[in-house]
Amino acid sequence: MDLLYLIILIPAVSAAVLLLGGGATKRWGHLLGTAAPLVSFLLGVVAFARLAAGDEEALTQQLFTWIDTGGFHVEFGLLFDPLSALFVLLITGVGGLIHVYSIGYMEHDARRPRFFGYLNLFVAAMLTLVLADDYLGVFLGWEGVGLASYLLIGFWQHKDSAAVAAKKAFIVNRVGDLGMALAIMLMFATFGSTTFAGVESGMPEVSAATATALGLLLLLGACGKSAQVPLQSWLLDAMEGPTPVSALIHAATMVTAGVYLVTRSHFVYEQSQAAQLAVVVVGLVTLLWGAIIGCAKDDIKKALAGSTMSQIGYMMLAAGIGPAGYAFAIFHLLTHGFFKANLFLGAGSVMHAMNDEVDMRRYGALRAVMPITFLTFACGYLAIIGFPGFAGFWSKDAIIEAAFAEHIVVGIGALVGAGITAFYMTRLMIMTFVSERRWASEAHPHESSLVMTVPLMVLAGLSVFGGVLLLNGWIVDWLEPVFGPEEHVALPIPVVVMTLLTLAVVVVGAGTAFLLYARRRVDVVAPRRVSPLTKAARADLYGDALNEAAFMRPGQYLTRSMVYADNRGIDGAVNGVAALVGGTSGRIRRWQSGFVRNYALSMLAGSALLVLAVLAVRLA
C-alpha cells in the first residue's frame, strides 16, 4: 500500500488549510473538514479489504529516516495490521459522522472553520498514533492528540470554565505522558530499539523487574489518555468543549488511545503478572468509579462522561486479563464507539433544541417533540445497558464472563458495574425523554435538522447491529495474528446461567431507576440533604480534592519554599556580598576626591608621620 500515508496526510493537510486559511475558508471550510476523514475512511476500507483478502498479515510502509544519531536509528514507518485496521475504520468512520453532525451543530459559530481544523488535527494525530510501527511514532501521535484535545476542550475560551478545563486536561495528561516517555527510554536502554517488533523479540530475555517496570510505565501513560484512576479527573471537566468534541474524545479518539497502547503492548504484559494485575485493578476500580459518578450527575454530558470512564474501565479490565480478554477489549471498544457517539450526539441534539441547557432536571417529555433523537438515543441506551441483541449485550457480557473466569472478585465487580450502568442510564433516559415536562417557559424544543439526525440514525443502526462482529467468532479470528490464539478459560457456572444472571442484575438496576424517577416527581432544584454517597458522587468521589491535598498543595508549598530560599538564601547571599563590596567601594571612593591640594596635604601628613616615626625610633 504505497498510499497508506494518505490516510494520515489528508486530514493533516486539511487541518493546515483551515487553520492557516483564515476568513478565506469561511464558506467552504466545514465541507473540506468533513470530506477529509471520509476520504481517509474510504482509503481505510480499501486497505482493510486488501488485508482481509488474506495475502498478507500486515501492510507496511517506510516513509523516511526520522532519527539517525550514534547508535539510535528510527525509521518513520506505518503498520496497517488487523488491530490498527479496526482503529482506522473507527476513527475515520465514526469521526466522519461526527464531522457531518458538526456542520449543523456549529452552523452559527463564527469560528467554524477553525473548529473543523482542530477536529481534523485531532483525527490526523490519532491516526498517527494507531498507524505508527514504533513507540516513538506512537508518542508523536500521542502528543498530537493531547494538543488537539487542549484546543478543542478550550474552543470556547471566552468561558473561564472552558479555559480551566482545557488546562486541566493538558496538565493531567502530562503526568501520564511522563510514564510513556520513561517507558520509551527504558525500551531503548534495554533493547536498543523502540519498534514494536524489536521490543517484542527482546521481551522473553528481560528480567521480571524490567518487564514490570515497563508495563507499569505504559499503564501510567494509558491512564492519562483513557482517564483511568488515578488520572481520571480531567474527563468530566472536558465536557466544557462543544458536544461534537465530547463525542470525538469519548467514542473514536482520545480515550481509546490507552486501551490501544495496552493491547498493542500485550507482549510486555505477558512477561509480568504484576503488571497484568495492575491493569485489571485499574480497570475494575475505574469501571465502578465512573459508574457511581454517573448516578449522581444532573448534567447530561457529565453523566455520559462518567459512563465513558466506566466503559473504558471494562476495556482495560479485559486487556489486563490477557489472551482470554484482548479481543473482547477491542470488541467492546468498537461497540462503545458506536453507541457512545450516538449518545453524545443525541445529548447534543437535545441541548441544541433546549437553548444549550444541560440540566436534565429541566428536561422531561422530550420524546414527543424530538422523536428521531428519542428513538436513536434509545438504541444507544439499550446497547450500553446490554439489552439482548444490541451491540453492548455481546461485547460487555463477553468481558463479564472473562472476568468471572479470571477471579470471582473481578467478576462480581464487573457484574455490579453492569447493574449500576443500567441504573444511571435509565435515570438519564427517564429524566430527559419520559418524565413530566419541566422546561423553562422560554424553551421551545424541536427536532434537529437532517444534517444532525442522519448521523444519529447511522450510529443507532451500528448500536443495534454492532454485535455482528462476534458472529462465528469473527473478531477473535481477525485479531489472532496480533494477539495469538484466544485462551478459552472455563467459567465457574454455565454460560447460559451467567447470561441470565447478568440480565437479572441489569433489570434490577433499570427497575430501581424506574421506581425512583418514573413513579415520582423529579425536583427541578436538587435537594439540600443527600446521602454521603450521593454527595461524594456529585463531587466526583473527591478525586479533585485528593489531587489537591496530595499533589497540588504540597507542590505549591514546595514551590513557595524554594522561591523563599532563593530570595532569602541564594539571592540574599549574592545581594549581601554585592552590598558589602558596593558599600566598601563607596567609602574608599571618598579618599579619591580628585583635588591636587588634598593629595598634597595627604602626602605632607604622611611624610610628617614618617619623620615622627623615625625620630621616635632614634630617640628610643
XYZ file of C-alpha atoms in Angstrom:
620
model
C 0.000 0.000 0.000
C 2.131 2.858 -1.289
C -0.683 5.296 -0.498
C -1.093 4.215 3.133
C 0.342 7.521 4.327
C -2.555 9.396 2.703
C -4.867 8.148 5.465
C -2.969 10.474 7.806
C -1.891 13.128 5.320
C -5.363 14.073 4.039
C -6.824 15.234 7.385
C -3.448 16.764 8.327
C -3.335 18.882 5.138
C -6.994 19.803 5.588
C -6.217 20.967 9.143
C -3.345 23.104 7.864
C -5.513 24.714 5.185
C -8.311 25.503 7.624
C -6.060 26.818 10.375
C -3.886 28.928 8.087
C -6.570 29.999 5.614
C -8.344 32.364 7.983
C -11.511 34.048 6.765
C -10.996 32.777 3.211
C -12.243 29.329 4.292
C -15.432 30.535 5.974
C -17.815 29.492 3.164
C -16.395 26.063 2.412
C -14.132 25.184 5.345
C -16.686 22.919 7.027
C -17.127 20.960 3.792
C -13.382 20.428 3.375
C -13.057 19.497 7.038
C -15.834 16.919 6.735
C -14.593 15.443 3.459
C -11.095 14.782 4.824
C -11.918 11.998 7.352
C -14.474 10.485 4.970
C -11.833 10.152 2.231
C -9.460 8.626 4.786
C -12.250 6.223 5.711
C -12.560 5.104 2.092
C -8.797 4.558 1.895
C -9.020 2.607 5.142
C -11.760 0.418 3.684
C -9.577 -0.324 0.636
C -6.615 -1.242 2.862
C -8.911 -3.313 5.089
C -10.233 -5.216 2.060
C -6.695 -5.986 0.910
C -5.778 -7.207 4.385
C -8.945 -9.296 4.593
C -8.069 -10.966 1.293
C -5.551 -12.954 3.289
C -2.440 -12.456 1.164
C -0.623 -10.520 3.898
C -0.889 -10.368 7.695
C 0.037 -6.669 7.696
C 0.638 -3.791 5.291
C 3.722 -1.691 5.981
C 5.287 1.421 4.554
C 8.610 3.079 5.466
C 8.358 6.805 4.831
C 11.688 8.348 5.848
C 14.544 8.191 8.324
C 13.362 10.123 11.337
C 16.325 9.896 13.750
C 19.855 8.757 12.934
C 22.403 9.653 15.579
C 25.032 7.494 17.214
C 23.538 4.075 17.864
C 19.948 5.346 17.697
C 18.240 4.859 14.349
C 14.495 5.338 13.871
C 12.608 4.927 10.621
C 9.207 6.603 10.466
C 7.066 3.733 9.271
C 3.407 2.765 9.151
C 1.847 -0.538 10.174
C -1.641 -1.475 8.985
C -2.364 -4.785 10.703
C -5.672 -6.256 11.978
C -5.528 -4.174 15.170
C -4.682 -0.809 13.616
C -7.144 -1.507 10.765
C -10.077 -1.605 13.194
C -8.929 1.620 14.848
C -8.520 3.377 11.496
C -12.075 2.483 10.473
C -13.451 3.554 13.860
C -11.557 6.863 13.929
C -12.384 7.873 10.368
C -15.852 6.307 10.175
C -17.352 7.478 13.464
C -15.163 10.599 13.310
C -16.537 11.372 9.848
C -20.120 11.099 11.130
C -19.233 13.472 13.972
C -17.869 15.931 11.398
C -21.124 15.740 9.418
C -23.113 16.346 12.611
C -20.862 19.322 13.442
C -21.910 21.094 10.235
C -25.326 21.658 11.786
C -24.268 21.913 15.425
C -21.653 24.633 14.791
C -23.593 26.365 11.996
C -23.836 29.716 13.757
C -20.366 29.747 15.297
C -18.193 32.473 13.774
C -15.072 30.300 14.170
C -16.495 27.205 12.491
C -13.581 26.702 10.031
C -11.114 26.785 12.915
C -13.231 24.229 14.775
C -13.109 21.860 11.823
C -9.377 22.462 11.543
C -8.939 21.353 15.141
C -11.152 18.298 14.513
C -9.004 17.333 11.512
C -5.848 17.810 13.570
C -7.307 15.516 16.217
C -8.114 12.827 13.661
C -4.685 13.088 11.995
C -2.901 12.785 15.351
C -4.958 9.766 16.389
C -4.333 8.084 13.035
C -0.606 8.654 13.501
C -0.848 7.058 16.938
C -2.509 3.856 15.710
C -0.628 3.500 12.415
C 2.932 4.044 13.661
C 5.105 0.925 13.809
C 7.355 2.352 16.521
C 6.690 3.579 20.061
C 8.297 6.906 19.178
C 5.814 7.285 16.339
C 3.033 6.411 18.753
C 4.358 9.092 21.099
C 4.255 11.679 18.295
C 0.565 10.953 17.730
C 0.092 10.718 21.497
C 1.273 14.289 21.996
C -0.663 15.474 18.957
C -3.851 14.097 20.478
C -3.033 15.911 23.717
C -2.561 19.208 21.875
C -5.748 18.806 19.834
C -7.785 17.942 22.928
C -6.487 21.081 24.649
C -7.514 23.227 21.681
C -10.959 21.644 21.364
C -11.882 21.461 25.050
C -10.988 25.137 25.361
C -12.503 26.117 21.998
C -14.934 28.476 23.718
C -12.115 30.016 25.739
C -14.174 33.132 26.417
C -15.698 30.992 29.190
C -13.375 30.681 32.162
C -14.659 27.166 32.836
C -13.630 26.029 29.338
C -10.166 27.570 29.601
C -9.604 25.968 33.012
C -10.884 22.577 31.797
C -8.503 22.650 28.816
C -5.523 23.418 31.046
C -6.557 20.705 33.486
C -6.779 18.076 30.744
C -3.403 19.148 29.374
C -1.629 19.080 32.744
C -3.109 15.783 33.968
C -2.164 14.152 30.692
C 1.407 15.370 31.089
C 1.689 13.083 34.120
C 0.716 10.103 32.007
C 2.955 11.287 29.178
C 5.904 11.191 31.557
C 5.243 7.481 32.109
C 5.064 6.928 28.356
C 8.323 8.824 27.764
C 10.162 6.909 30.502
C 8.882 3.621 29.063
C 10.332 4.509 25.645
C 13.661 5.425 27.240
C 13.701 2.111 29.097
C 12.981 0.270 25.845
C 15.926 1.895 24.120
C 18.236 1.272 27.078
C 17.158 -2.397 27.256
C 16.639 -3.413 23.634
C 18.435 -0.716 21.641
C 15.193 -0.308 19.695
C 11.751 1.223 20.133
C 9.968 -0.613 17.308
C 7.128 -2.992 18.166
C 8.995 -5.868 16.549
C 12.255 -5.056 18.321
C 10.663 -4.806 21.765
C 8.553 -7.928 21.265
C 11.532 -10.026 20.166
C 13.581 -8.935 23.178
C 10.903 -9.292 25.876
C 11.460 -13.025 26.617
C 15.059 -12.244 27.614
C 14.394 -9.426 30.097
C 14.072 -9.805 33.843
C 10.713 -9.783 35.604
C 11.600 -6.449 37.229
C 12.272 -4.778 33.876
C 9.072 -6.205 32.378
C 7.072 -4.986 35.370
C 8.617 -1.524 35.264
C 7.920 -1.267 31.546
C 4.336 -2.455 31.968
C 3.608 -0.029 34.823
C 5.089 2.939 32.956
C 2.985 2.161 29.886
C -0.049 1.776 32.147
C 0.605 5.220 33.616
C 0.546 6.650 30.112
C -2.649 4.754 29.321
C -4.331 6.042 32.493
C -3.714 9.624 31.407
C -5.158 9.352 27.908
C -8.003 6.965 28.818
C -8.961 8.805 32.040
C -8.435 5.836 34.311
C -7.904 6.087 38.063
C -5.790 7.856 39.312
C -5.598 10.210 36.279
C -9.339 10.407 35.636
C -10.057 13.885 36.986
C -9.845 15.725 33.645
C -12.557 13.813 31.817
C -15.721 15.323 33.319
C -14.366 18.870 33.032
C -13.654 18.195 29.352
C -17.414 18.483 28.766
C -16.875 22.252 28.554
C -15.976 21.793 24.883
C -18.653 21.702 22.143
C -20.640 18.448 22.195
C -19.113 17.033 18.976
C -15.752 17.293 20.744
C -17.111 15.213 23.605
C -18.301 12.598 21.127
C -14.959 12.526 19.312
C -12.915 12.282 22.519
C -15.154 9.687 24.156
C -16.056 7.481 21.215
C -13.440 7.485 18.472
C -10.175 9.017 19.586
C -8.501 10.105 22.795
C -9.848 7.817 25.490
C -9.352 4.753 23.292
C -5.622 5.517 22.987
C -4.786 3.985 26.354
C -6.604 0.761 25.510
C -4.747 0.651 22.198
C -1.402 1.107 23.966
C -2.017 -1.685 26.474
C -3.324 -4.169 23.910
C -0.614 -3.274 21.392
C 1.933 -3.895 24.165
C 0.439 -7.274 25.110
C 3.863 -8.906 24.740
C 5.114 -6.689 27.580
C 2.317 -7.604 29.980
C 2.550 -11.302 29.223
C 6.029 -11.225 30.787
C 4.812 -9.700 34.070
C 1.901 -10.964 36.148
C 2.276 -7.942 38.441
C 1.782 -5.522 35.549
C -1.219 -7.518 34.291
C -2.748 -7.439 37.761
C -2.228 -3.673 37.903
C -4.155 -3.271 34.629
C -7.008 -5.422 35.986
C -7.159 -3.456 39.250
C -7.123 -0.095 37.453
C -9.879 -1.249 35.093
C -12.056 -2.674 37.876
C -11.708 0.368 40.142
C -12.376 2.774 37.262
C -15.450 0.972 35.922
C -17.059 1.220 39.363
C -15.739 4.747 39.991
C -17.175 6.141 36.769
C -20.479 4.311 37.157
C -21.038 5.680 40.661
C -20.267 9.214 39.478
C -22.720 8.827 36.596
C -25.547 8.067 39.036
C -25.421 11.499 40.673
C -24.852 13.894 37.774
C -27.721 16.081 36.575
C -25.642 17.482 33.701
C -26.457 15.133 30.800
C -22.969 15.339 29.310
C -21.231 14.725 32.624
C -23.438 11.707 33.292
C -22.322 10.314 29.926
C -18.704 11.230 30.731
C -18.848 9.145 33.902
C -20.256 6.384 31.730
C -17.285 6.625 29.368
C -14.850 6.355 32.244
C -16.682 3.220 33.375
C -16.858 1.598 29.932
C -13.170 2.227 29.263
C -12.608 0.537 32.618
C -14.295 -2.578 31.214
C -11.903 -2.498 28.259
C -8.846 -2.101 30.474
C -10.080 -4.937 32.666
C -10.378 -7.216 29.651
C -6.947 -6.140 28.368
C -5.407 -6.994 31.744
C -6.898 -10.478 31.755
C -4.598 -11.476 28.909
C -5.152 -13.655 25.822
C -8.649 -14.537 27.046
C -9.649 -10.856 27.022
C -7.673 -8.948 24.365
C -10.148 -9.447 21.523
C -13.127 -8.639 23.751
C -11.460 -5.419 24.935
C -11.216 -4.288 21.295
C -14.714 -5.610 20.533
C -16.196 -3.522 23.346
C -14.082 -0.552 22.251
C -15.726 -0.721 18.816
C -19.294 -1.199 20.030
C -18.756 1.517 22.633
C -17.570 3.819 19.859
C -20.888 3.244 18.094
C -23.299 3.701 20.963
C -21.351 6.340 22.896
C -21.046 8.570 19.821
C -24.780 8.019 19.351
C -25.493 9.016 22.954
C -23.278 12.103 22.983
C -24.578 13.390 19.675
C -28.112 12.664 20.886
C -27.376 14.707 24.012
C -26.089 17.476 21.757
C -29.315 17.347 19.763
C -31.277 17.788 22.998
C -29.073 20.684 24.080
C -29.399 22.257 20.629
C -33.171 22.172 20.998
C -33.143 23.398 24.609
C -31.044 26.556 24.216
C -27.876 24.760 25.404
C -29.486 23.685 28.674
C -27.590 20.670 30.087
C -29.503 20.104 33.345
C -31.714 17.022 32.981
C -33.950 18.310 35.776
C -35.142 20.923 33.271
C -35.956 18.407 30.528
C -38.719 15.801 30.529
C -41.257 14.574 27.948
C -38.962 15.330 25.006
C -39.838 12.082 23.234
C -42.959 13.674 21.748
C -41.244 16.755 20.269
C -37.958 15.061 19.302
C -38.987 11.613 18.039
C -35.874 10.886 15.917
C -33.492 11.929 18.682
C -35.513 9.868 21.170
C -35.553 6.688 19.073
C -31.877 6.872 18.146
C -30.911 7.699 21.723
C -32.997 4.745 22.900
C -30.927 2.447 20.664
C -27.752 3.714 22.290
C -29.325 3.334 25.728
C -30.329 -0.276 25.117
C -26.863 -1.019 23.730
C -24.952 0.392 26.692
C -27.047 -1.366 29.343
C -26.627 -4.660 27.498
C -30.173 -5.317 26.294
C -30.273 -8.674 24.474
C -29.455 -8.395 20.785
C -27.935 -4.917 20.951
C -24.212 -4.311 20.447
C -23.313 -3.833 24.109
C -25.006 -7.083 25.080
C -22.455 -9.099 23.117
C -19.321 -7.144 23.989
C -19.865 -6.336 27.667
C -21.241 -9.770 28.527
C -18.129 -11.316 26.981
C -15.966 -9.199 29.291
C -18.041 -10.111 32.350
C -17.676 -13.779 31.500
C -13.904 -13.382 31.075
C -13.779 -11.517 34.408
C -15.521 -14.369 36.242
C -13.150 -16.842 34.616
C -10.228 -14.732 35.863
C -11.350 -14.377 39.513
C -14.646 -14.355 41.358
C -13.983 -10.905 42.889
C -13.188 -9.409 39.493
C -16.312 -10.987 38.037
C -18.565 -9.679 40.810
C -17.135 -6.166 40.359
C -17.809 -6.269 36.613
C -21.337 -7.585 37.246
C -22.104 -4.857 39.797
C -20.861 -2.287 37.280
C -23.413 -3.579 34.751
C -26.218 -3.061 37.287
C -25.093 0.471 38.105
C -24.824 1.242 34.371
C -28.435 0.179 33.890
C -29.440 2.415 36.802
C -27.801 5.676 35.737
C -28.645 5.277 32.052
C -32.300 4.521 32.834
C -32.316 7.555 35.131
C -30.915 9.682 32.291
C -33.434 8.306 29.812
C -36.406 8.915 32.093
C -35.382 12.412 33.215
C -34.761 13.518 29.622
C -37.426 11.875 27.492
C -40.090 10.149 29.604
C -40.973 12.031 32.807
C -43.233 15.073 33.025
C -42.354 18.299 31.221
C -40.078 20.609 33.238
C -38.987 23.091 30.552
C -38.447 26.764 31.200
C -41.068 28.985 29.586
C -38.614 30.358 27.031
C -37.614 26.898 25.790
C -39.124 25.686 22.511
C -37.692 22.194 21.903
C -37.815 20.876 18.358
C -36.251 18.137 16.276
C -32.786 18.815 14.875
C -32.053 19.186 11.177
C -31.246 16.244 8.924
C -27.524 17.026 8.889
C -27.600 16.226 12.619
C -30.164 13.426 12.700
C -28.785 11.346 9.810
C -25.529 10.614 11.696
C -27.710 9.695 14.686
C -29.628 7.185 12.548
C -26.425 5.588 11.231
C -24.953 5.318 14.718
C -28.241 3.937 16.053
C -28.074 1.201 13.417
C -24.499 0.386 14.468
C -25.613 0.348 18.111
C -28.197 -2.270 17.226
C -26.215 -4.448 14.828
C -22.632 -3.901 16.044
C -22.695 -7.293 17.732
C -22.441 -8.921 14.297
C -18.650 -8.542 14.676
C -18.780 -11.504 17.066
C -20.672 -13.680 14.589
C -18.860 -17.014 14.232
C -16.087 -15.559 16.376
C -15.038 -13.209 13.547
C -13.338 -10.534 15.650
C -11.386 -13.120 17.648
C -10.135 -14.753 14.460
C -9.405 -11.382 12.848
C -7.173 -10.301 15.735
C -5.417 -13.649 16.125
C -2.377 -12.579 14.020
C -1.780 -9.789 16.558
C -2.687 -11.413 19.884
C -2.237 -15.074 19.098
C -4.873 -17.773 19.722
C -7.608 -16.986 22.216
C -7.325 -18.793 25.528
C -10.586 -20.466 26.497
C -10.966 -20.416 30.265
C -13.795 -22.383 31.851
C -16.481 -20.397 33.672
C -17.407 -21.441 37.215
C -21.035 -21.626 36.054
C -22.659 -22.414 32.674
C -22.661 -19.578 30.116
C -26.465 -19.543 29.949
C -26.704 -19.077 33.706
C -24.084 -16.319 33.531
C -26.084 -14.523 30.831
C -29.325 -14.802 32.806
C -27.592 -13.569 35.962
C -26.220 -10.542 34.121
C -29.661 -9.762 32.668
C -31.196 -10.054 36.129
C -28.711 -7.549 37.546
C -29.414 -5.180 34.634
C -33.164 -5.478 35.208
C -32.723 -4.707 38.912
C -30.647 -1.611 38.126
C -33.076 -0.337 35.484
C -36.097 -1.177 37.633
C -34.705 0.720 40.607
C -34.209 3.801 38.459
C -37.756 3.448 37.110
C -39.218 3.347 40.617
C -37.188 6.355 41.760
C -37.626 8.606 38.733
C -40.642 7.482 36.692
C -43.011 6.888 39.603
C -42.037 10.058 41.463
C -41.883 13.726 40.594
C -38.412 14.949 39.597
C -37.412 18.059 41.545
C -36.139 20.933 39.421
C -33.908 22.021 42.299
C -31.584 19.456 43.822
C -32.420 18.611 47.463
C -30.080 20.017 50.069
C -29.906 16.835 52.086
C -28.481 13.858 50.270
C -26.773 10.658 51.307
C -22.996 10.717 51.847
C -22.508 8.523 48.753
C -24.563 10.889 46.571
C -22.642 13.857 47.926
C -19.361 12.106 47.171
C -20.504 11.150 43.670
C -21.525 14.723 42.908
C -18.002 15.737 43.937
C -16.535 13.119 41.561
C -15.740 10.893 44.563
C -13.419 13.653 45.769
C -10.882 12.968 43.037
C -10.064 16.670 42.690
C -9.896 17.112 46.461
C -7.472 14.199 46.712
C -5.268 15.588 43.935
C -5.304 18.985 45.596
C -4.379 17.588 49.015
C -1.810 15.062 47.813
C -0.161 16.918 44.945
C -1.282 20.479 44.318
C -0.952 21.906 47.858
C 2.352 20.157 48.669
C 3.658 21.224 45.271
C 2.506 24.762 45.923
C 4.195 24.820 49.347
C 7.371 23.306 47.899
C 7.437 25.941 45.169
C 6.879 28.754 47.664
C 9.615 27.359 49.922
C 12.029 27.183 47.022
C 11.174 30.751 45.994
C 11.693 31.915 49.611
C 15.014 30.042 49.828
C 16.056 31.555 46.521
C 15.072 35.071 47.530
C 16.384 34.949 51.114
C 19.173 32.430 50.744
C 20.816 32.402 47.337
C 19.759 35.875 46.253
C 20.302 37.147 49.811
C 23.895 35.902 49.867
C 24.651 37.255 46.399
C 22.988 40.580 47.110
C 24.709 40.782 50.516
C 28.163 40.344 49.006
C 27.298 42.894 46.366
C 26.116 45.354 49.024
C 29.292 44.819 51.056
C 31.518 45.432 48.065
C 29.432 48.388 46.992
C 29.431 49.950 50.460
C 33.171 49.469 50.919
C 33.820 50.912 47.488
C 31.680 53.906 48.328
C 33.668 54.608 51.463
C 37.037 54.121 49.790
C 35.949 56.343 46.943
C 35.778 59.299 49.346
C 39.571 59.151 49.624
C 39.864 59.909 45.928
C 38.422 63.426 45.693
C 40.290 64.499 42.528
C 41.713 67.727 44.123
C 45.551 68.094 43.919
C 45.708 70.138 47.107
C 44.046 67.282 49.015
C 46.570 64.804 47.647
C 49.493 67.208 48.553
C 48.132 67.638 52.044
C 47.826 63.854 52.395
C 51.429 63.406 51.203
C 52.624 66.114 53.631
C 50.750 64.483 56.517
C 52.119 61.081 55.556
C 55.679 62.438 55.351
C 55.300 64.116 58.749
C 54.092 60.910 60.290
C 57.020 59.055 58.725
C 59.527 61.591 60.104
C 57.986 61.430 63.551
C 58.155 57.668 63.461
C 61.877 57.722 62.523
C 62.669 60.238 65.273
C 60.784 58.177 67.780
C 62.832 55.133 66.871
C 66.163 57.092 67.099
C 65.322 58.627 70.486
C 64.324 55.268 71.821
